[in-house]
PDB file of C-alpha atoms in Angstrom:
ATOM      1  CA  MET A   7     130.352  73.488  95.958  1.00  0.00           C
ATOM      2  CA  PRO A   8     132.231  76.813  95.812  1.00  0.00           C
ATOM      3  CA  SER A   9     132.732  78.716  99.054  1.00  0.00           C
ATOM      4  CA  PRO A  10     130.910  82.015  99.700  1.00  0.00           C
ATOM      5  CA  LYS A  11     134.220  83.826  99.155  1.00  0.00           C
ATOM      6  CA  ASP A  12     134.687  82.216  95.740  1.00  0.00           C
ATOM      7  CA  THR A  13     131.062  82.933  94.797  1.00  0.00           C
ATOM      8  CA  TRP A  14     131.402  86.599  95.705  1.00  0.00           C
ATOM      9  CA  LYS A  15     134.738  86.809  93.893  1.00  0.00           C
ATOM     10  CA  ALA A  16     133.256  85.333  90.718  1.00  0.00           C
ATOM     11  CA  THR A  17     130.284  87.683  90.952  1.00  0.00           C
ATOM     12  CA  TRP A  18     132.544  90.692  91.489  1.00  0.00           C
ATOM     13  CA  ASN A  19     134.660  89.716  88.482  1.00  0.00           C
ATOM     14  CA  SER A  20     131.559  90.015  86.287  1.00  0.00           C
ATOM     15  CA  ARG A  21     131.454  93.625  85.094  1.00  0.00           C
ATOM     16  CA  SER A  22     127.661  93.809  84.871  1.00  0.00           C
ATOM     17  CA  LYS A  23     127.113  92.250  88.300  1.00  0.00           C
ATOM     18  CA  ARG A  24     129.784  94.470  89.845  1.00  0.00           C
ATOM     19  CA  TYR A  25     127.976  97.544  88.545  1.00  0.00           C
ATOM     20  CA  GLN A  26     124.659  96.138  89.776  1.00  0.00           C
ATOM     21  CA  ILE A  27     126.082  95.770  93.277  1.00  0.00           C
ATOM     22  CA  ILE A  28     127.801  99.167  93.393  1.00  0.00           C
ATOM     23  CA  ILE A  29     125.037 101.259  91.805  1.00  0.00           C
ATOM     24  CA  GLY A  30     122.291  99.406  93.654  1.00  0.00           C
ATOM     25  CA  THR A  31     124.028  99.889  97.012  1.00  0.00           C
ATOM     26  CA  VAL A  32     124.562 103.614  96.376  1.00  0.00           C
ATOM     27  CA  ILE A  33     120.908 104.132  95.406  1.00  0.00           C
ATOM     28  CA  MET A  34     119.751 102.132  98.429  1.00  0.00           C
ATOM     29  CA  ALA A  35     121.920 104.308 100.688  1.00  0.00           C
ATOM     30  CA  ALA A  36     120.363 107.426  99.143  1.00  0.00           C
ATOM     31  CA  ILE A  37     116.857 106.054  99.695  1.00  0.00           C
ATOM     32  CA  ILE A  38     117.643 105.223 103.323  1.00  0.00           C
ATOM     33  CA  TYR A  39     118.859 108.799 103.801  1.00  0.00           C
ATOM     34  CA  ILE A  40     115.751 110.281 102.160  1.00  0.00           C
ATOM     35  CA  ILE A  41     113.129 108.133 103.927  1.00  0.00           C
ATOM     36  CA  PRO A  42     113.131 109.942 107.335  1.00  0.00           C
ATOM     37  CA  LEU A  43     112.968 113.339 105.594  1.00  0.00           C
ATOM     38  CA  PHE A  44     110.120 112.203 103.341  1.00  0.00           C
ATOM     39  CA  PHE A  45     108.143 110.671 106.188  1.00  0.00           C
ATOM     40  CA  GLY A  46     108.651 113.863 108.185  1.00  0.00           C
ATOM     41  CA  TYR A  47     106.927 115.719 105.347  1.00  0.00           C
ATOM     42  CA  LEU A  48     104.068 113.188 105.323  1.00  0.00           C
ATOM     43  CA  GLN A  49     103.458 113.714 109.038  1.00  0.00           C
ATOM     44  CA  LYS A  50     102.738 117.419 108.472  1.00  0.00           C
ATOM     45  CA  ARG A  51     100.188 116.717 105.750  1.00  0.00           C
ATOM     46  CA  HIS A  52      96.453 116.361 106.358  1.00  0.00           C
ATOM     47  CA  GLY A  53      94.764 113.270 104.971  1.00  0.00           C
ATOM     48  CA  VAL A  54      91.516 111.358 105.129  1.00  0.00           C
ATOM     49  CA  VAL A  55      90.447 108.537 107.426  1.00  0.00           C
ATOM     50  CA  LEU A  56      89.071 105.559 105.525  1.00  0.00           C
ATOM     51  CA  ASN A  57      86.039 103.570 106.621  1.00  0.00           C
ATOM     52  CA  ASP A  58      87.686 100.166 106.859  1.00  0.00           C
ATOM     53  CA  TRP A  59      85.136  97.362 107.237  1.00  0.00           C
ATOM     54  CA  LEU A  60      87.648  94.871 108.655  1.00  0.00           C
ATOM     55  CA  LEU A  61      89.341  97.210 111.124  1.00  0.00           C
ATOM     56  CA  ALA A  62      85.945  98.349 112.421  1.00  0.00           C
ATOM     57  CA  ARG A  63      85.299  94.758 113.486  1.00  0.00           C
ATOM     58  CA  LEU A  64      88.819  94.044 114.741  1.00  0.00           C
ATOM     59  CA  PRO A  65      89.656  95.338 118.253  1.00  0.00           C
ATOM     60  CA  PRO A  66      93.193  96.819 118.281  1.00  0.00           C
ATOM     61  CA  HIS A  67      95.919  95.066 120.279  1.00  0.00           C
ATOM     62  CA  ASN A  68      99.599  95.860 120.731  1.00  0.00           C
ATOM     63  CA  VAL A  69     101.510  93.068 118.980  1.00  0.00           C
ATOM     64  CA  SER A  70     104.693  95.028 118.201  1.00  0.00           C
ATOM     65  CA  VAL A  71     106.925  92.364 119.743  1.00  0.00           C
ATOM     66  CA  PHE A  72     105.600  89.688 117.394  1.00  0.00           C
ATOM     67  CA  ILE A  73     105.704  91.972 114.344  1.00  0.00           C
ATOM     68  CA  PHE A  74     109.311  92.979 114.782  1.00  0.00           C
ATOM     69  CA  GLY A  75     110.368  89.553 115.973  1.00  0.00           C
ATOM     70  CA  LEU A  76     109.208  88.183 112.626  1.00  0.00           C
ATOM     71  CA  ILE A  77     110.620  91.080 110.583  1.00  0.00           C
ATOM     72  CA  TRP A  78     114.082  91.076 112.135  1.00  0.00           C
ATOM     73  CA  GLY A  79     114.170  87.273 112.188  1.00  0.00           C
ATOM     74  CA  MET A  80     113.534  87.151 108.448  1.00  0.00           C
ATOM     75  CA  ALA A  81     115.989  90.009 107.879  1.00  0.00           C
ATOM     76  CA  LEU A  82     118.647  87.938 109.632  1.00  0.00           C
ATOM     77  CA  LEU A  83     117.801  84.920 107.489  1.00  0.00           C
ATOM     78  CA  ILE A  84     118.156  86.777 104.190  1.00  0.00           C
ATOM     79  CA  ILE A  85     121.427  88.364 105.378  1.00  0.00           C
ATOM     80  CA  ILE A  86     122.793  84.881 106.075  1.00  0.00           C
ATOM     81  CA  ARG A  87     121.657  83.647 102.656  1.00  0.00           C
ATOM     82  CA  THR A  88     123.103  86.763 100.999  1.00  0.00           C
ATOM     83  CA  ILE A  89     126.522  86.087 102.509  1.00  0.00           C
ATOM     84  CA  LYS A  90     126.501  82.751 100.700  1.00  0.00           C
ATOM     85  CA  ASN A  91     124.802  83.929  97.508  1.00  0.00           C
ATOM     86  CA  PRO A  92     125.378  87.475  96.169  1.00  0.00           C
ATOM     87  CA  SER A  93     122.660  87.089  93.522  1.00  0.00           C
ATOM     88  CA  ILE A  94     120.106  87.217  96.335  1.00  0.00           C
ATOM     89  CA  TYR A  95     121.540  90.571  97.426  1.00  0.00           C
ATOM     90  CA  ILE A  96     121.419  91.966  93.903  1.00  0.00           C
ATOM     91  CA  THR A  97     117.810  90.898  93.356  1.00  0.00           C
ATOM     92  CA  PHE A  98     116.677  92.102  96.772  1.00  0.00           C
ATOM     93  CA  CYS A  99     118.492  95.430  96.429  1.00  0.00           C
ATOM     94  CA  TRP A 100     117.063  96.353  93.036  1.00  0.00           C
ATOM     95  CA  THR A 101     113.575  95.061  93.846  1.00  0.00           C
ATOM     96  CA  TYR A 102     113.575  97.236  96.950  1.00  0.00           C
ATOM     97  CA  ILE A 103     114.722 100.244  94.943  1.00  0.00           C
ATOM     98  CA  PHE A 104     111.756  99.915  92.578  1.00  0.00           C
ATOM     99  CA  ILE A 105     109.402  99.308  95.498  1.00  0.00           C
ATOM    100  CA  TYR A 106     110.454 102.530  97.176  1.00  0.00           C
ATOM    101  CA  ILE A 107     110.200 104.516  93.979  1.00  0.00           C
ATOM    102  CA  VAL A 108     106.597 103.334  93.750  1.00  0.00           C
ATOM    103  CA  ARG A 109     106.035 104.009  97.471  1.00  0.00           C
ATOM    104  CA  PHE A 110     107.298 107.575  97.159  1.00  0.00           C
ATOM    105  CA  VAL A 111     104.772 108.093  94.351  1.00  0.00           C
ATOM    106  CA  THR A 112     101.800 106.414  96.079  1.00  0.00           C
ATOM    107  CA  LEU A 113     102.473 108.067  99.424  1.00  0.00           C
ATOM    108  CA  SER A 114     102.706 111.439  97.697  1.00  0.00           C
ATOM    109  CA  LEU A 115      99.453 110.949  95.813  1.00  0.00           C
ATOM    110  CA  VAL A 116      97.368 109.189  98.479  1.00  0.00           C
ATOM    111  CA  ALA A 117      97.083 111.375 101.581  1.00  0.00           C
ATOM    112  CA  LEU A 118      95.748 109.315 104.468  1.00  0.00           C
ATOM    113  CA  ASP A 119      95.449 109.847 108.197  1.00  0.00           C
ATOM    114  CA  PRO A 120      96.016 106.863 110.519  1.00  0.00           C
ATOM    115  CA  PRO A 121      93.262 104.294 111.068  1.00  0.00           C
ATOM    116  CA  ARG A 122      91.021 104.704 114.109  1.00  0.00           C
ATOM    117  CA  GLY A 123      92.438 102.941 117.146  1.00  0.00           C
ATOM    118  CA  MET A 124      95.968 102.818 115.758  1.00  0.00           C
ATOM    119  CA  ILE A 125      98.555 101.611 118.287  1.00  0.00           C
ATOM    120  CA  LEU A 126     102.052 102.888 117.555  1.00  0.00           C
ATOM    121  CA  LEU A 127     104.640 100.281 116.673  1.00  0.00           C
ATOM    122  CA  ALA A 128     107.345  99.961 119.324  1.00  0.00           C
ATOM    123  CA  ASP A 129     110.724  99.108 117.832  1.00  0.00           C
ATOM    124  CA  PRO A 130     113.964 100.631 119.216  1.00  0.00           C
ATOM    125  CA  ILE A 131     115.867 100.114 115.935  1.00  0.00           C
ATOM    126  CA  ASN A 132     113.279 101.895 113.808  1.00  0.00           C
ATOM    127  CA  SER A 133     112.892 104.616 116.438  1.00  0.00           C
ATOM    128  CA  ALA A 134     116.606 105.372 116.228  1.00  0.00           C
ATOM    129  CA  PHE A 135     116.431 105.367 112.407  1.00  0.00           C
ATOM    130  CA  TYR A 136     113.602 107.924 112.436  1.00  0.00           C
ATOM    131  CA  HIS A 137     115.358 109.977 115.153  1.00  0.00           C
ATOM    132  CA  ASN A 138     112.574 109.024 117.615  1.00  0.00           C
ATOM    133  CA  ALA A 139     109.982 110.842 115.478  1.00  0.00           C
ATOM    134  CA  VAL A 140     106.425 109.498 115.592  1.00  0.00           C
ATOM    135  CA  ILE A 141     105.487 108.159 112.146  1.00  0.00           C
ATOM    136  CA  THR A 142     101.800 107.381 111.603  1.00  0.00           C
ATOM    137  CA  LYS A 143     101.111 108.373 107.980  1.00  0.00           C
ATOM    138  CA  ASP A 144     103.407 105.903 106.226  1.00  0.00           C
ATOM    139  CA  LEU A 145     100.331 104.092 104.976  1.00  0.00           C
ATOM    140  CA  PHE A 146      99.641 103.284 101.325  1.00  0.00           C
ATOM    141  CA  PHE A 147     101.079 100.809 100.721  1.00  0.00           C
ATOM    142  CA  SER A 148     102.455  98.868 103.698  1.00  0.00           C
ATOM    143  CA  GLY A 149     106.251  98.953 103.815  1.00  0.00           C
ATOM    144  CA  HIS A 150     106.427  96.211 106.431  1.00  0.00           C
ATOM    145  CA  THR A 151     104.339  93.851 104.326  1.00  0.00           C
ATOM    146  CA  ALA A 152     106.331  94.813 101.236  1.00  0.00           C
ATOM    147  CA  THR A 153     109.600  93.978 102.982  1.00  0.00           C
ATOM    148  CA  MET A 154     108.377  90.550 104.059  1.00  0.00           C
ATOM    149  CA  VAL A 155     107.030  89.687 100.603  1.00  0.00           C
ATOM    150  CA  THR A 156     110.310  90.829  99.023  1.00  0.00           C
ATOM    151  CA  ILE A 157     112.254  88.534 101.325  1.00  0.00           C
ATOM    152  CA  PHE A 158     109.934  85.653 100.393  1.00  0.00           C
ATOM    153  CA  LEU A 159     110.431  86.242  96.659  1.00  0.00           C
ATOM    154  CA  CYS A 160     114.215  86.667  96.855  1.00  0.00           C
ATOM    155  CA  LEU A 161     114.989  83.618  98.975  1.00  0.00           C
ATOM    156  CA  GLU A 162     115.748  80.518  96.915  1.00  0.00           C
ATOM    157  CA  LYS A 163     115.556  77.454  99.166  1.00  0.00           C
ATOM    158  CA  ARG A 164     112.124  75.842  99.397  1.00  0.00           C
ATOM    159  CA  THR A 165     112.175  75.662 103.207  1.00  0.00           C
ATOM    160  CA  ASP A 166     113.250  79.312 103.438  1.00  0.00           C
ATOM    161  CA  LYS A 167     110.417  80.333 101.131  1.00  0.00           C
ATOM    162  CA  ILE A 168     107.815  78.453 103.182  1.00  0.00           C
ATOM    163  CA  ILE A 169     109.033  80.081 106.401  1.00  0.00           C
ATOM    164  CA  ALA A 170     109.132  83.520 104.744  1.00  0.00           C
ATOM    165  CA  LEU A 171     105.626  83.134 103.298  1.00  0.00           C
ATOM    166  CA  ILE A 172     104.182  82.197 106.682  1.00  0.00           C
ATOM    167  CA  ALA A 173     106.043  85.093 108.318  1.00  0.00           C
ATOM    168  CA  ALA A 174     104.832  87.553 105.660  1.00  0.00           C
ATOM    169  CA  PHE A 175     101.210  86.477 106.113  1.00  0.00           C
ATOM    170  CA  ALA A 176     101.550  86.698 109.901  1.00  0.00           C
ATOM    171  CA  VAL A 177     103.029  90.206 109.779  1.00  0.00           C
ATOM    172  CA  ALA A 178     100.290  91.393 107.406  1.00  0.00           C
ATOM    173  CA  CYS A 179      97.612  90.100 109.792  1.00  0.00           C
ATOM    174  CA  LEU A 180      99.323  91.498 112.893  1.00  0.00           C
ATOM    175  CA  LEU A 181      99.614  94.958 111.315  1.00  0.00           C
ATOM    176  CA  LEU A 182      95.839  94.933 110.970  1.00  0.00           C
ATOM    177  CA  VAL A 183      95.406  93.670 114.525  1.00  0.00           C
ATOM    178  CA  GLN A 184      97.402  96.678 115.736  1.00  0.00           C
ATOM    179  CA  HIS A 185      95.520  99.001 113.331  1.00  0.00           C
ATOM    180  CA  VAL A 186      98.836 100.235 111.951  1.00  0.00           C
ATOM    181  CA  HIS A 187      97.537 100.004 108.371  1.00  0.00           C
ATOM    182  CA  TYR A 188      94.280  99.965 106.482  1.00  0.00           C
ATOM    183  CA  THR A 189      93.332  96.678 104.838  1.00  0.00           C
ATOM    184  CA  ILE A 190      93.975  98.141 101.379  1.00  0.00           C
ATOM    185  CA  ASP A 191      97.537  99.063 102.429  1.00  0.00           C
ATOM    186  CA  VAL A 192      98.296  95.443 103.236  1.00  0.00           C
ATOM    187  CA  LEU A 193      96.497  93.941 100.233  1.00  0.00           C
ATOM    188  CA  ALA A 194      98.175  96.277  97.737  1.00  0.00           C
ATOM    189  CA  ALA A 195     101.709  95.560  98.953  1.00  0.00           C
ATOM    190  CA  PRO A 196     102.130  92.015  97.513  1.00  0.00           C
ATOM    191  CA  VAL A 197     100.784  93.133  94.113  1.00  0.00           C
ATOM    192  CA  VAL A 198     103.251  96.020  93.865  1.00  0.00           C
ATOM    193  CA  VAL A 199     106.131  93.943  95.195  1.00  0.00           C
ATOM    194  CA  TYR A 200     105.573  91.094  92.750  1.00  0.00           C
ATOM    195  CA  THR A 201     105.432  93.557  89.845  1.00  0.00           C
ATOM    196  CA  CYS A 202     108.689  95.194  90.979  1.00  0.00           C
ATOM    197  CA  TYR A 203     110.294  91.783  91.471  1.00  0.00           C
ATOM    198  CA  ARG A 204     109.388  90.625  87.953  1.00  0.00           C
ATOM    199  CA  LEU A 205     110.670  93.907  86.519  1.00  0.00           C
ATOM    200  CA  THR A 206     113.925  93.486  88.426  1.00  0.00           C
ATOM    201  CA  ARG A 207     114.406  89.919  87.213  1.00  0.00           C
ATOM    202  CA  TYR A 208     113.736  90.982  83.627  1.00  0.00           C
ATOM    203  CA  LEU A 209     116.196  93.893  83.753  1.00  0.00           C
ATOM    204  CA  LEU A 210     118.919  91.877  85.499  1.00  0.00           C
ATOM    205  CA  CYS A 211     118.615  89.040  82.971  1.00  0.00           C
ATOM    206  CA  ALA A 212     118.769  91.555  80.107  1.00  0.00           C
ATOM    207  CA  ALA A 213     121.862  93.195  81.650  1.00  0.00           C
ATOM    208  CA  ASP A 214     123.656  89.843  81.925  1.00  0.00           C
ATOM    209  CA  LYS A 215     123.173  88.965  78.250  1.00  0.00           C
TER     210      LYS A 215
END
């Protein structure tokens, strides 16, 4: 079995894959730069509060520790797998790019105010990323759920996928427990992510031919 260094070298020597890595990384960096500015705009906008049947029957609880424990644990796992397999990075990167293009559109078109009883997520890493700004209107569709489903789809080992699927389901449920998202935010995320993932796979396969 080739070493991670040899795998990355072979991938880098492929012109199409090299461009996929470079262009994808640059676009991802641009998106990361834009996100705090965009969410700052969303916070100033007035939206509507949805009547969510499930949330109305679900008392809110602060489960931030569990949410971010699962998210950062799965992020660490996919980083480890990416070090060994650059194709995972390429697929994840471009899937995420398409996801955020769609999110920018849906968040712009669907103006929502936070659910009743919302408890703010407490995560020091995200707080630093958003410059300690309070973000409550990053709603339709759920970015946290989208991230977890993307990790599940991009991982390749069966055991990794099982762990990621369980973690994704747990995070989706916990977000509702904390009233961070409406039910529709969480349910829509896997549908959008899978569509973006299939589009990414199609385009990457076409580029490699």
